[in-house]
Coordinates of C-alpha atoms and ligand atoms in Angstrom, one line a residue:
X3 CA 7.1 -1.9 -25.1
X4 CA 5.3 -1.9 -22.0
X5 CA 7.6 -3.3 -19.1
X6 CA 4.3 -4.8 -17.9
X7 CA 1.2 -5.5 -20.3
X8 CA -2.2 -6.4 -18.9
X9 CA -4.9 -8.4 -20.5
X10 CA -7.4 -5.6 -21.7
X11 CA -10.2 -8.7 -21.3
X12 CA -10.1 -9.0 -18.2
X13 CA -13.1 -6.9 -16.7
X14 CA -11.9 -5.9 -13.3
X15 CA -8.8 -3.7 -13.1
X16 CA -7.6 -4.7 -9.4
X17 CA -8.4 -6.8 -6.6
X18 CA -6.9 -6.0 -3.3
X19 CA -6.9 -8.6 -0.4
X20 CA -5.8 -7.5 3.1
X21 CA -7.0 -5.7 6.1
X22 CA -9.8 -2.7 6.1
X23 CA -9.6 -0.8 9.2
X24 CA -10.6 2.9 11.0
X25 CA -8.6 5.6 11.2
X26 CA -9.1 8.2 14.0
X27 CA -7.1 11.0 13.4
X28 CA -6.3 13.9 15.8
X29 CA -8.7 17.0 15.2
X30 CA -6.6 18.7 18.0
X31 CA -2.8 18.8 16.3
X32 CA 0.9 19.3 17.1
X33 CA 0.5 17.2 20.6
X34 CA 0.5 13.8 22.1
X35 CA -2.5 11.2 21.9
X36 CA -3.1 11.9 25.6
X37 CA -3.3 15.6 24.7
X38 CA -6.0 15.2 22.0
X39 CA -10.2 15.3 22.7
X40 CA -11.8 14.8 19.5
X41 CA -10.6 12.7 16.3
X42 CA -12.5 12.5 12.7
X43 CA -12.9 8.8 11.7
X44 CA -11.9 7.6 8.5
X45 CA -12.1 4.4 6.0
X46 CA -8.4 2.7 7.3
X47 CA -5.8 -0.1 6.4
X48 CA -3.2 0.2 4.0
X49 CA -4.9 -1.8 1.1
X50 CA -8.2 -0.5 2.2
X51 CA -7.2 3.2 1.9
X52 CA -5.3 1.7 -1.9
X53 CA -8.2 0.5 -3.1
X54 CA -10.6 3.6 -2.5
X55 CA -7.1 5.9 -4.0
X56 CA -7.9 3.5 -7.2
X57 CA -11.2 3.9 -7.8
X58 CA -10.6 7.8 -6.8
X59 CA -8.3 7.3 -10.2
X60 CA -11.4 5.9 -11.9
X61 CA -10.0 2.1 -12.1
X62 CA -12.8 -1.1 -11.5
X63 CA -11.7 -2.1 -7.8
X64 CA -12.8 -5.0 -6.0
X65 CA -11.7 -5.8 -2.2
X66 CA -11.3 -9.6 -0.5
X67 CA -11.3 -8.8 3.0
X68 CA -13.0 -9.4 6.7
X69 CA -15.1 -7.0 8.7
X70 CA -16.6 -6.9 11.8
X71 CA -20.0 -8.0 12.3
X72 CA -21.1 -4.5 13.7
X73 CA -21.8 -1.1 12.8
X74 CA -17.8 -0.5 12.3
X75 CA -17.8 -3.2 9.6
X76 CA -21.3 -1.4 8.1
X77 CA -19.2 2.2 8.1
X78 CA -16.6 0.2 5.7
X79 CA -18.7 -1.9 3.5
X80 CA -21.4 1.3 2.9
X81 CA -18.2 3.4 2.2
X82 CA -16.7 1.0 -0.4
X83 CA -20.8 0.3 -2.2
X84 CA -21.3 3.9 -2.1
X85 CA -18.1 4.6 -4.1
X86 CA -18.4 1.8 -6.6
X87 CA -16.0 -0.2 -5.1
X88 CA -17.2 -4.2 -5.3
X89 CA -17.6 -6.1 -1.8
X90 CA -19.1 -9.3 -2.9
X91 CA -15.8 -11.0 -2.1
X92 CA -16.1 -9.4 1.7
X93 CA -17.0 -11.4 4.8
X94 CA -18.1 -10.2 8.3
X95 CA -16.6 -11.7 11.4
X96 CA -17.7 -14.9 12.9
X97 CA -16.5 -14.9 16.3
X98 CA -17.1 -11.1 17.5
X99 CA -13.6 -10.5 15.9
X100 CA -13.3 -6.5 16.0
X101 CA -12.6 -4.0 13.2
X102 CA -8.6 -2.6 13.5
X103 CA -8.6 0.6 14.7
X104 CA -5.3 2.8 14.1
X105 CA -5.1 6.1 16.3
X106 CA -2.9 8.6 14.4
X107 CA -0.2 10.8 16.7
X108 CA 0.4 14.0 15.2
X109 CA 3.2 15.4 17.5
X110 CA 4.4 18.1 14.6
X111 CA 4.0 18.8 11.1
X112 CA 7.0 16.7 11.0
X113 CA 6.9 13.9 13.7
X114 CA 3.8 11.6 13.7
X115 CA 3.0 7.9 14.9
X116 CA 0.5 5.3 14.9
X117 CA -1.5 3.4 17.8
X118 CA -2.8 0.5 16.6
X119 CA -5.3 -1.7 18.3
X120 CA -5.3 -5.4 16.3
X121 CA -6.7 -7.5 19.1
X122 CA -8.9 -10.2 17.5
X123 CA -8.8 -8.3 14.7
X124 CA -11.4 -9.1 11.9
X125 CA -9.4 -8.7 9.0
X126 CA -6.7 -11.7 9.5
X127 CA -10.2 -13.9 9.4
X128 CA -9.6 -13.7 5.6
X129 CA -9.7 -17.9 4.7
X130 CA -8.8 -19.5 1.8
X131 CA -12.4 -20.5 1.3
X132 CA -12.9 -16.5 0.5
X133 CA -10.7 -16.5 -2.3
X134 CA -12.5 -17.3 -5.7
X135 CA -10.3 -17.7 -8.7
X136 CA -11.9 -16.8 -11.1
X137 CA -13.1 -13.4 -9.3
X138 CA -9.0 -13.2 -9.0
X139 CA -8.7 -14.7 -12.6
X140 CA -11.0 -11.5 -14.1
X141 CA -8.7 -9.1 -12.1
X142 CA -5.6 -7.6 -14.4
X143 CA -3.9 -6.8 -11.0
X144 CA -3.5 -8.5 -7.2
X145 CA -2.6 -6.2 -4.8
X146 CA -1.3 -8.4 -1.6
X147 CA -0.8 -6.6 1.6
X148 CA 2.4 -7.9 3.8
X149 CA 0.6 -7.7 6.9
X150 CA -2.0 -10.2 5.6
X151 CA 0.9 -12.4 5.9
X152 CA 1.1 -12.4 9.7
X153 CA -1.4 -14.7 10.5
X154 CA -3.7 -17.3 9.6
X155 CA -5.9 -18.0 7.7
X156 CA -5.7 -14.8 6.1
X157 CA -1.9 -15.8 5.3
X158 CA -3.2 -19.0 3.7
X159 CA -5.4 -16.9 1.4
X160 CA -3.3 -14.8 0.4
X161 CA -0.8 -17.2 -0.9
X162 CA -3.7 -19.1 -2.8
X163 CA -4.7 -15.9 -4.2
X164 CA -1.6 -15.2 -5.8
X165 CA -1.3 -19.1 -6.9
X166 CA -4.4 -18.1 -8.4
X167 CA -2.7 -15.0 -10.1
X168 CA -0.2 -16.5 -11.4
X169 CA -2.4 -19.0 -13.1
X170 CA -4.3 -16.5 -14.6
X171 CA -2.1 -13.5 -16.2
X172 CA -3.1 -11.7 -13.2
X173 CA 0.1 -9.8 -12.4
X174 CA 0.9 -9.6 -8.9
X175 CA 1.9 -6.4 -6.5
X176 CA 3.2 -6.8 -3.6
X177 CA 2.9 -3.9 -1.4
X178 CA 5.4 -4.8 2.0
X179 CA 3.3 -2.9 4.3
X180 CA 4.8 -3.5 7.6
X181 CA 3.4 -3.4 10.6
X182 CA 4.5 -4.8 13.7
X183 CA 1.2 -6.5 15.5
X184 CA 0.7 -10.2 14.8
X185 CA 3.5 -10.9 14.1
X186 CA 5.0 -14.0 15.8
X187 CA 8.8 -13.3 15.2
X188 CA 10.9 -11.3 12.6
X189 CA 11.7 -15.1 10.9
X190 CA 8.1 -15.4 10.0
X191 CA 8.1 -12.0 8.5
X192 CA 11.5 -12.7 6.6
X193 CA 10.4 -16.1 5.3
X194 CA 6.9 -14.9 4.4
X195 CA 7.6 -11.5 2.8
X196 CA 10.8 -13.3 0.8
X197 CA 8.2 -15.6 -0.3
X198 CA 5.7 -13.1 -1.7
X199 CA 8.6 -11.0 -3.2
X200 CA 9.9 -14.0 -5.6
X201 CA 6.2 -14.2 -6.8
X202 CA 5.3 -10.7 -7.1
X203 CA 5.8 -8.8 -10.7
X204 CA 6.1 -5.4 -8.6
X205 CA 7.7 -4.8 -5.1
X206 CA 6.8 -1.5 -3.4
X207 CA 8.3 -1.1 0.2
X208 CA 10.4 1.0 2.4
X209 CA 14.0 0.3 3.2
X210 CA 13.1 -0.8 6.6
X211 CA 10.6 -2.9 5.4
X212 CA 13.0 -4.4 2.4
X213 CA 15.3 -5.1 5.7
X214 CA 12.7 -7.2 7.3
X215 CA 11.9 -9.2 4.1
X216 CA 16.0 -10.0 3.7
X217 CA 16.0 -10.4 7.5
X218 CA 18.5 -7.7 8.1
X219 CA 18.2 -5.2 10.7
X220 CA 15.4 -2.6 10.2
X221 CA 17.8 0.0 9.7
X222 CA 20.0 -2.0 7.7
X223 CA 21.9 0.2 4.7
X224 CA 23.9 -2.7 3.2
X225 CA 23.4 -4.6 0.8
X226 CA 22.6 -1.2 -1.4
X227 CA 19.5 -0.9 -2.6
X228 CA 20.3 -2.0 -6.2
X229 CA 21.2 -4.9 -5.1
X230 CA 18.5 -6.2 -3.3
X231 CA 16.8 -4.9 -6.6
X232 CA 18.9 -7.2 -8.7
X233 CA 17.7 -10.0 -6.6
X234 CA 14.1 -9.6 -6.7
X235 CA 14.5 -9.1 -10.9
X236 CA 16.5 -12.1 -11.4
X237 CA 13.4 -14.1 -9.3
X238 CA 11.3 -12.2 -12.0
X239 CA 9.6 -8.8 -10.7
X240 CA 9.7 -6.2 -13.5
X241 CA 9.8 -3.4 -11.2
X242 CA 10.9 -2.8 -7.8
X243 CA 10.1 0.5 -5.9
X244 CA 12.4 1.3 -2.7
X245 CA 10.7 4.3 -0.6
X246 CA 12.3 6.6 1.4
X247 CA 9.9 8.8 3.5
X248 CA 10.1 12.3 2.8
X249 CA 13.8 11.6 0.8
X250 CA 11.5 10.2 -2.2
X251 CA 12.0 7.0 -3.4
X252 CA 13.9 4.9 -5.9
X253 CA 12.5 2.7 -8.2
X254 CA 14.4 -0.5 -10.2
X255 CA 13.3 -2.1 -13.8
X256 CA 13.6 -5.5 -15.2
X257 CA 15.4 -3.4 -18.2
X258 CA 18.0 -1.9 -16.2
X259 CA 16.6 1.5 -15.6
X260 CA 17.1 3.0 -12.2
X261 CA 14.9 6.3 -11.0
X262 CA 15.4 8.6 -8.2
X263 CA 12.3 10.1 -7.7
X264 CA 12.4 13.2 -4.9
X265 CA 9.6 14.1 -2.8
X266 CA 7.3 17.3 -3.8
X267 CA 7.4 20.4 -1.3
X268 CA 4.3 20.8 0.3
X269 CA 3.0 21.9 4.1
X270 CA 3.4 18.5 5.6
X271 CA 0.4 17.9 8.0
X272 CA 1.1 13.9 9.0
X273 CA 3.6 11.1 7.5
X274 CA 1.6 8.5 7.1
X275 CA -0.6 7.7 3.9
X276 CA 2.1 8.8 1.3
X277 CA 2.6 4.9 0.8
X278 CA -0.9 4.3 0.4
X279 CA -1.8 7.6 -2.0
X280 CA 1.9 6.6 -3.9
X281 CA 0.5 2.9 -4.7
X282 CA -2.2 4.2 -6.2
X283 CA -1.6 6.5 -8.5
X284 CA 1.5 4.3 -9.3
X285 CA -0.9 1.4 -10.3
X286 CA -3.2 3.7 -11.8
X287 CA -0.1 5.3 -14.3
X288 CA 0.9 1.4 -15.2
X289 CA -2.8 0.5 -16.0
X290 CA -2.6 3.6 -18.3
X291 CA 0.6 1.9 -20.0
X292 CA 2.9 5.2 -18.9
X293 CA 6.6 5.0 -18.9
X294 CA 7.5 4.1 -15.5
X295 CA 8.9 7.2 -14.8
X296 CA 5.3 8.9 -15.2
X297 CA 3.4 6.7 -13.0
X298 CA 6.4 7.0 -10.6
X299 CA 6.3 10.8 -11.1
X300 CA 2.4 10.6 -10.6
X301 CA 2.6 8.4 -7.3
X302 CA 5.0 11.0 -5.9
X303 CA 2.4 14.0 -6.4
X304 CA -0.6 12.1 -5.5
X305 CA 2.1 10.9 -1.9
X306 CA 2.2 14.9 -1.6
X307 CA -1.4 15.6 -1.6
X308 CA -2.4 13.1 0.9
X309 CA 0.7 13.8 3.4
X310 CA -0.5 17.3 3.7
X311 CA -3.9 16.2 4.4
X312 CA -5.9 15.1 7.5
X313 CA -7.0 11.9 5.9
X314 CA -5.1 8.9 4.1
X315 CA -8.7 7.5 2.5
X316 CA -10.7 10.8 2.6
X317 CA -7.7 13.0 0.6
X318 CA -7.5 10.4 -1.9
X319 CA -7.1 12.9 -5.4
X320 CA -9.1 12.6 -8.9
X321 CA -6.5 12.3 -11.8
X322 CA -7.5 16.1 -12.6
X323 CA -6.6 16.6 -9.2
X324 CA -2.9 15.5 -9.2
X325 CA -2.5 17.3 -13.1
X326 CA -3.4 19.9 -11.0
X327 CA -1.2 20.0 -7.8
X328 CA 2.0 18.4 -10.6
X329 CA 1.2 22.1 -12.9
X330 CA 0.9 23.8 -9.7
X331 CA 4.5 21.9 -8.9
X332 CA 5.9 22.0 -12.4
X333 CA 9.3 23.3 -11.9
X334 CA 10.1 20.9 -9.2
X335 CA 11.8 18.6 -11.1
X336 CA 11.3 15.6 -8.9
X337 CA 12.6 12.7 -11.0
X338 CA 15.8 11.7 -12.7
X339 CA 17.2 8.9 -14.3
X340 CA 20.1 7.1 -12.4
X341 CA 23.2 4.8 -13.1
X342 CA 22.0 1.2 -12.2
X343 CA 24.7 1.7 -9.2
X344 CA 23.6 5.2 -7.9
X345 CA 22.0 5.7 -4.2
X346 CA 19.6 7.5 -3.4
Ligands
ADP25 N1 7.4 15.0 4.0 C1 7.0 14.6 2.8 N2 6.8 15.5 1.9 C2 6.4 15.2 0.6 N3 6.2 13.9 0.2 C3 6.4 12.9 1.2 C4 6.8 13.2 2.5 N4 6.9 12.1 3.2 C5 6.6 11.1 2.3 N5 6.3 11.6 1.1 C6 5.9 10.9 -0.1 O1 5.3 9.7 0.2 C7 6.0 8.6 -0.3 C8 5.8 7.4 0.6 O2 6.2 7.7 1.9 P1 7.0 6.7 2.8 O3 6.9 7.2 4.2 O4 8.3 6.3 2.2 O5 6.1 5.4 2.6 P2 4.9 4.8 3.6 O6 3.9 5.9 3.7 O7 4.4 3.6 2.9 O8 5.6 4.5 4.9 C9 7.4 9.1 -0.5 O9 8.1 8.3 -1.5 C10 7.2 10.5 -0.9 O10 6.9 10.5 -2.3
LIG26 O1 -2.0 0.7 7.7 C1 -2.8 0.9 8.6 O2 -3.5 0.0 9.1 C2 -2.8 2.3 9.1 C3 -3.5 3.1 8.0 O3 -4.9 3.0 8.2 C4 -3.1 4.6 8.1 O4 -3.9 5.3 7.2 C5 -1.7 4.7 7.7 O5 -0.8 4.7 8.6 C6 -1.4 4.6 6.3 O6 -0.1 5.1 6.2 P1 1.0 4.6 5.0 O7 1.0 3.1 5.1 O8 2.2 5.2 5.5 O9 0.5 5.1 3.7

């Protein structure tokens, strides 16, 4: 028995509402931004850079989100329509608000960083006018982005578009995404993200982000991470999924199942996009009704690929493509089944 059925009636497989920005990533590497000449622009934004690694996977994605009323917001919306992925739920800017732009810092293979310029950004003009229910109502899956929390109206919408979920059947992720612009004060984030997390059927985050949403200190150890598991099942989320950079992750069911899932070796190139590439192919393996250890398992490879690559959006992997890389990888054995208790 599935931990976490979806209604196979439903004609959409996810809906994503949060920011879609541009990456500019270092074509010069292993030096600081003020070192670097030339960059290689790509799609952006956590749940933007999600929804294109879903319908990579083959999955019916659909985006809520505000762009920019210029050629930055055309590069986005051409990019989803081109791939398939629907924009009919997307809004342009009213007020000249600009796209986000993120510069990526790749000091070393090992050390990299994010500039990120949200001034007036478009995508925190999402209003609660934009959200449709029944567009969210026809989705199996909402995928809410934390840092759509950090400001309205886009915070507004967000929490009527999981209202709307919960209505519906439409089972709820919530992917903590943390990032520090916008936000007003680390209360806001705690009362906001602890909000979302008592709604949400899955809760994917890093520690330091799980921190923020209990209000503890980002590099908070205690309370263990089983226990702030615990908590988040008993408000009802069937699965809670604790990352831990290149240390891997660890993952917590509603039946008592814990999973410590170890990162793949690969040539690291940059550490960001492992989240995004991870939530993917994690969402993609629960669609598919795996165990949770398989979609975990599959999350983890597909995290691999795309922290090795240049891009977060542009390395996004085919499902042959990460059967690939996990034959390629096959006697790593990356995952193992934990007492409830156990640490990473
Ligand atoms: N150096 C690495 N080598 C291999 N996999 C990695 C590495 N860093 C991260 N990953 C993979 O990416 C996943 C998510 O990375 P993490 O940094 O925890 O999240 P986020 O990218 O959202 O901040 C990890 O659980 C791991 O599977
Ligand atoms: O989240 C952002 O707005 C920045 C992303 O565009 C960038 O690709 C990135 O940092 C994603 O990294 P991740 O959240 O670690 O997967």
């Amino acid at each position: 028995m599935a931990l976490i059925s979806f209604d196979e009636n439903k004609k959409r497989d996810v809906v994503l509402i949060g920011r879609v920005t541009l990456d500019f990533n270092p074509n010069e590497l292993n030096r600081t931004l003020d070192k670097v000449k030339t960059f290689s622009m790509y799609l952006g934004g956590s749940p933007g850079n999600m929804a294109v690694g879903i319908n990579k996977l083959g999955k019916n994605v659909g985006f809520i989100g505000c762009v920019s009323d210029d050629q930055f917001g055309d590069f986005v919306l051409n990019y989803f329509n081109e791939r398939g992925i629907d924009t009919s739920q997307m809004t342009r800017a009213k007020n000249g608000e600009r796209m986000g732009l993120t510069f990526t810092e790749i000091k070393s293979p090992t050390e990299s960083s994010i500039l990120m310029y949200r001034d007036q950004v478009a995508d925190l003009e999402i209003a609660p006018e934009d959200v449709d229910e029944q567009y969210i109502a026809d989705s199996k899956i909402l995928i809410v982005s934390g840092t759509a929390l950090s400001k309205s109206p886009s915070r507004e919408a967000c929490l009527l578009a999981v209202q709307y979920a919960k209505k519906h059947g439409t089972r709820v992720i919530f992917d903590i995404d943390y990032r520090p612009y916008s936000w007003r004060s680390k209360k806001d984030i705690q009362i906001y993200y602890s909000l979302l997390a008592s709604m949400a059927d899955v809760i994917i985050g890093s520690r330091d982000e799980v921190n923020l949403t209990e209000g503890l200190d980002e590099e908070a150890t205690e309370p263990a991470d089983h226990v702030i598991a615990e908590k988040y099942i008993e408000q009802g989320a069937k699965i809670v999924i604790i990352k831990h950079g290149k240390k891997g992750s660890i993952a917590y069911t509603a039946d008592k199942k814990a999973y410590k899932v170890e990162s793949y070796h690969i040539k690291l190139l940059k550490s960001f996009g492992g989240g995004d590439a991870y939530g993917s192919a994690f969402v993609y393996g629960l669609l598919a009704g795996w165990t949770v250890p398989q979609a975990l398992q599959h999350g983890t490879a597909h995290a691999a690929m795309v922290v090795a690559s240049h891009s977060c959006s542009d390395a996004m992997q085919t499902v042959e493509q990460i059967d690939a890389f996990m034959q390629e990888h096959k006697d790593e054995k990356v995952i193992t089944e934990l007492d409830w208790e156990a640490a990473l």
